[in-house]
Tab-separated table of C-alpha atoms in Angstrom:
chain	number	residue	atom	x	y	z
A	285	UNK	CA	139.784	87.202	26.781
A	286	UNK	CA	135.878	86.866	27.234
A	287	UNK	CA	133.624	83.840	28.220
A	288	UNK	CA	130.213	82.601	26.891
A	289	UNK	CA	128.559	84.934	29.431
A	290	UNK	CA	130.761	88.208	29.644
A	291	UNK	CA	132.454	89.912	26.707
A	292	UNK	CA	134.756	91.881	28.956
A	293	UNK	CA	138.408	91.607	28.438
A	294	UNK	CA	140.877	90.834	31.453
A	295	UNK	CA	141.671	94.242	32.875
A	296	UNK	CA	138.483	95.860	32.300
A	297	UNK	CA	136.885	94.547	35.442
A	298	UNK	CA	138.090	95.943	39.069
A	299	UNK	CA	138.867	93.633	41.543
A	300	UNK	CA	136.268	94.756	43.719
A	301	UNK	CA	132.581	94.118	42.182
A	302	UNK	CA	129.364	95.458	43.676
A	303	UNK	CA	126.630	92.814	42.261
A	304	UNK	CA	122.744	93.710	42.482
A	305	UNK	CA	120.765	91.268	41.041
A	306	UNK	CA	119.026	93.803	38.602
A	307	UNK	CA	121.076	94.869	35.779
A	308	UNK	CA	119.015	98.047	35.395
A	309	UNK	CA	120.019	98.669	39.162
A	310	UNK	CA	123.563	98.173	38.065
A	311	UNK	CA	123.102	100.721	35.412
A	312	UNK	CA	121.611	102.911	38.013
A	313	UNK	CA	124.526	102.947	40.164
A	314	UNK	CA	127.291	103.224	37.775
A	315	UNK	CA	125.206	106.376	36.129
A	316	UNK	CA	124.564	107.939	39.718
A	317	UNK	CA	128.000	107.200	41.650
A	318	UNK	CA	130.520	106.300	39.483
A	319	UNK	CA	133.081	108.602	37.205
A	320	UNK	CA	134.964	107.781	34.036
A	321	UNK	CA	132.260	104.844	33.514
A	322	UNK	CA	132.724	102.395	30.953
A	323	UNK	CA	130.173	99.566	29.898
A	324	UNK	CA	132.036	96.430	29.828
A	325	UNK	CA	129.545	93.688	29.133
A	326	UNK	CA	126.293	93.690	27.664
A	327	UNK	CA	125.999	89.978	26.941
A	328	UNK	CA	122.120	88.892	27.649
A	329	UNK	CA	121.783	92.611	28.724
A	330	UNK	CA	123.459	91.479	32.093
A	331	UNK	CA	125.171	94.965	32.160
A	332	UNK	CA	128.596	95.509	34.022
A	333	UNK	CA	130.240	98.761	34.396
A	334	UNK	CA	133.517	99.611	35.288
A	335	UNK	CA	134.279	103.096	36.507
A	336	UNK	CA	135.617	105.222	39.658
A	337	UNK	CA	134.178	106.441	43.060
A	338	UNK	CA	136.420	108.861	45.038
A	339	UNK	CA	139.419	107.508	42.903
A	340	UNK	CA	138.871	103.900	43.367
A	341	UNK	CA	138.348	101.657	40.596
A	342	UNK	CA	134.928	99.593	41.026
A	343	UNK	CA	132.807	97.282	38.797
A	344	UNK	CA	129.009	97.051	39.333
A	345	UNK	CA	127.640	94.086	37.454
A	346	UNK	CA	123.986	92.674	37.580
A	347	UNK	CA	123.766	88.914	38.352
A	348	UNK	CA	120.395	87.918	37.560
A	349	UNK	CA	117.805	86.112	39.801
A	350	UNK	CA	118.632	82.784	41.556
A	351	UNK	CA	121.601	80.593	42.489
A	352	UNK	CA	122.052	79.322	39.127
A	353	UNK	CA	122.521	82.694	37.423
A	354	UNK	CA	124.973	84.613	40.433
A	355	UNK	CA	126.693	81.214	40.286
A	356	UNK	CA	127.752	81.385	36.641
A	357	UNK	CA	128.586	85.268	36.987
A	358	UNK	CA	130.616	85.274	40.271
A	359	UNK	CA	132.406	81.946	39.472
A	360	UNK	CA	133.586	83.302	36.131
A	361	UNK	CA	134.441	86.838	37.804
A	362	UNK	CA	136.356	85.350	40.784
A	363	UNK	CA	138.231	82.500	38.451
A	364	UNK	CA	138.711	84.321	35.017
A	365	UNK	CA	138.863	88.007	35.860
A	366	UNK	CA	141.007	88.081	38.902
A	367	UNK	CA	138.180	89.741	40.969
A	368	UNK	CA	138.830	89.310	44.628
A	369	UNK	CA	135.761	90.578	46.498
A	370	UNK	CA	132.082	90.638	45.277
A	371	UNK	CA	129.736	92.580	47.299
A	372	UNK	CA	126.053	91.723	46.558
A	373	UNK	CA	123.482	94.367	47.060
A	374	UNK	CA	120.229	92.750	46.785
A	375	UNK	CA	116.487	93.032	48.059
A	376	UNK	CA	114.989	90.505	50.409
A	377	UNK	CA	111.359	89.860	52.137
A	378	UNK	CA	111.432	90.194	55.743
A	379	UNK	CA	109.955	86.806	57.771
A	380	UNK	CA	109.816	88.805	60.888
A	381	UNK	CA	108.072	92.097	61.851
A	382	UNK	CA	111.093	93.768	63.456
A	383	UNK	CA	112.290	94.310	59.572
A	384	UNK	CA	110.566	96.864	58.035
A	385	UNK	CA	110.586	97.944	54.317
A	386	UNK	CA	113.837	100.004	53.276
A	387	UNK	CA	115.732	98.245	56.412
A	388	UNK	CA	119.326	97.227	55.404
A	389	UNK	CA	120.455	93.888	56.347
A	390	UNK	CA	124.050	92.422	56.354
A	391	UNK	CA	124.170	88.437	56.135
A	392	UNK	CA	125.701	86.556	58.594
A	393	UNK	CA	125.032	83.373	57.054
A	394	UNK	CA	122.912	81.991	54.322
A	395	UNK	CA	120.678	78.703	55.093
A	396	UNK	CA	119.133	76.910	51.753
A	397	UNK	CA	117.434	73.846	50.793
A	398	UNK	CA	119.369	74.159	47.605
A	399	UNK	CA	121.513	71.388	46.094
A	400	UNK	CA	123.551	73.823	44.536
A	401	UNK	CA	126.933	73.332	46.663
A	402	UNK	CA	126.574	69.707	46.702
A	403	UNK	CA	126.213	69.684	43.142
A	404	UNK	CA	129.258	72.148	42.419
A	405	UNK	CA	131.861	70.312	44.787
A	406	UNK	CA	129.984	67.855	47.083
A	407	UNK	CA	129.472	70.174	50.032
A	408	UNK	CA	126.971	68.726	51.865
A	409	UNK	CA	126.138	71.274	54.658
A	410	UNK	CA	123.105	73.619	54.265
A	411	UNK	CA	124.728	76.940	55.410
A	412	UNK	CA	127.176	78.998	53.647
A	413	UNK	CA	129.029	82.075	55.380
A	414	UNK	CA	130.596	85.326	53.963
A	415	UNK	CA	133.958	86.592	54.453
A	416	UNK	CA	134.486	87.816	58.168
A	417	UNK	CA	136.907	90.328	57.325
A	418	UNK	CA	134.783	91.938	54.624
A	419	UNK	CA	131.720	91.900	56.930
A	420	UNK	CA	133.796	93.664	59.896
A	421	UNK	CA	134.530	96.277	57.148
A	422	UNK	CA	130.886	96.970	56.060
A	423	UNK	CA	129.815	96.954	59.562
A	424	UNK	CA	132.418	99.925	60.254
A	425	UNK	CA	131.487	101.584	57.430
A	426	UNK	CA	127.864	101.679	57.992
A	427	UNK	CA	128.424	103.083	61.524
A	428	UNK	CA	130.849	105.607	60.123
A	429	UNK	CA	128.024	106.810	57.575
A	430	UNK	CA	125.485	106.599	60.668
A	431	UNK	CA	123.383	104.027	58.581
A	432	UNK	CA	121.586	101.372	60.776
A	433	UNK	CA	121.960	97.790	60.001
A	434	UNK	CA	120.496	94.492	60.846
A	435	UNK	CA	122.781	91.629	61.392
A	436	UNK	CA	120.820	88.420	60.291
A	437	UNK	CA	121.060	84.992	58.954
A	438	UNK	CA	119.062	84.641	56.075
A	439	UNK	CA	117.317	82.217	53.814
A	440	UNK	CA	118.385	81.461	50.280
A	441	UNK	CA	115.251	80.133	48.276
A	442	UNK	CA	115.424	78.215	44.949
A	443	UNK	CA	111.807	79.163	44.693
A	444	UNK	CA	110.043	82.544	44.440
A	445	UNK	CA	106.715	81.529	43.921
A	446	UNK	CA	106.227	78.652	46.434
A	447	UNK	CA	102.927	76.578	46.773
A	448	UNK	CA	103.054	75.847	50.485
A	449	UNK	CA	100.948	76.283	53.815
A	450	UNK	CA	100.096	79.539	54.966
A	451	UNK	CA	102.745	80.983	57.381
A	452	UNK	CA	105.450	78.538	56.134
A	453	UNK	CA	107.751	81.145	56.406
A	454	UNK	CA	107.284	81.312	60.192
A	455	UNK	CA	108.380	77.596	60.836
A	456	UNK	CA	111.612	78.593	58.738
A	457	UNK	CA	112.217	81.572	61.319
A	458	UNK	CA	111.616	79.071	64.062
A	459	UNK	CA	113.751	75.893	62.942
A	460	UNK	CA	116.239	77.866	61.026
A	461	UNK	CA	116.662	81.249	62.591
A	462	UNK	CA	116.122	82.836	59.177
A	463	UNK	CA	114.680	86.399	59.335
A	464	UNK	CA	114.564	87.150	55.745
A	465	UNK	CA	114.564	85.353	52.156
A	466	UNK	CA	116.291	86.005	48.904
A	467	UNK	CA	117.613	83.745	46.186
A	468	UNK	CA	121.370	84.412	45.621
A	469	UNK	CA	123.676	84.794	48.659
A	470	UNK	CA	124.064	81.091	49.367
A	471	UNK	CA	125.721	80.208	45.874
A	472	UNK	CA	127.870	83.380	46.187
A	473	UNK	CA	129.280	82.570	49.514
A	474	UNK	CA	130.102	79.159	48.485
A	475	UNK	CA	131.952	80.237	45.030
A	476	UNK	CA	133.869	82.406	46.874
A	477	UNK	CA	134.779	79.807	49.542
A	478	UNK	CA	135.826	77.228	46.798
A	479	UNK	CA	137.890	79.784	45.111
A	480	UNK	CA	139.824	81.339	47.842
A	481	UNK	CA	137.998	84.836	46.857
A	482	UNK	CA	135.737	87.104	49.464
A	483	UNK	CA	132.339	87.647	49.308
A	484	UNK	CA	129.423	89.551	51.355
A	485	UNK	CA	125.900	90.375	51.036
A	486	UNK	CA	123.762	93.612	51.943
A	487	UNK	CA	120.244	93.431	51.379
A	488	UNK	CA	117.497	96.123	51.583
A	489	UNK	CA	114.095	94.848	52.800
A	490	UNK	CA	111.821	95.327	49.982
A	491	UNK	CA	108.679	93.547	50.830
A	492	UNK	CA	107.322	91.891	54.135
A	493	UNK	CA	105.922	88.444	54.914
A	494	UNK	CA	104.270	89.739	58.251
A	495	UNK	CA	102.852	93.323	57.109
A	496	UNK	CA	101.990	92.534	53.617
A	497	UNK	CA	103.970	95.774	52.578
A	498	UNK	CA	106.101	95.695	49.415
A	499	UNK	CA	108.326	98.045	47.422
A	500	UNK	CA	107.675	98.590	43.452
A	501	UNK	CA	109.552	97.661	40.630
A	502	UNK	CA	110.782	101.400	40.133
A	503	UNK	CA	111.552	101.489	43.980
A	504	UNK	CA	113.888	98.389	44.174
A	505	UNK	CA	115.733	99.755	40.909
A	506	UNK	CA	116.204	103.519	42.065
A	507	UNK	CA	115.740	103.581	45.930
A	508	UNK	CA	118.242	101.371	47.731
A	509	UNK	CA	120.597	104.072	47.826
A	510	UNK	CA	121.709	103.901	51.585
A	511	UNK	CA	122.644	100.171	50.819
A	512	UNK	CA	124.503	101.413	47.757
A	513	UNK	CA	126.464	104.097	49.711
A	514	UNK	CA	127.399	101.625	52.276
A	515	UNK	CA	128.826	99.157	49.641
A	516	UNK	CA	130.446	102.012	47.726
A	517	UNK	CA	132.510	103.354	50.507
A	518	UNK	CA	133.112	100.036	51.781
A	519	UNK	CA	135.570	99.624	48.815
A	520	UNK	CA	136.626	103.097	49.030
A	521	UNK	CA	139.071	102.746	51.775
């Protein structure tokens, strides 16, 4: 069986999926960390690879950018491929100066102005949440690996290039408590809740609204290895 967006057959995708936004980051993770790797999807170049990490079967698949994109892929993985857990491993921009480039954030909730959830099933609230049990396991894994993580509420935005007054992000932090911004978690958490599955999100700070520092595209593709190690080890137990 396949879908319009995924050519994998049922059984070719593992129960546990790591989901970076960039399909080339998925390729890097598969080639760097997994054994017995098989490319199971390349539709629209949204690569998905299934392999083994320390003997445990894991799939790593790109989600693309934004809620509509991750909304499609995560919904199909949960509903048609029997996936139980999706751990998004993405990049984010810091809204506060307590988060620095390459810091790792574990998302505790995602706030959004998006209409994604309302359109999907009438959900009216502006926050969605990861699975508590999965988040607990991620925290335990990070502690075991001695890799510091920040626990944060984040902003899931529909807009990357935003024409707004200078410093608008400060108001979002002050009013909503969001310490960083990305574009996918709100939809991922909603899909998991609707379908009775589990989702979580780890983010590496790739740029900062306060310091104006930023990583390169190559660094975002290749250098977020601490986040990758936490994610892989979380599904290793």
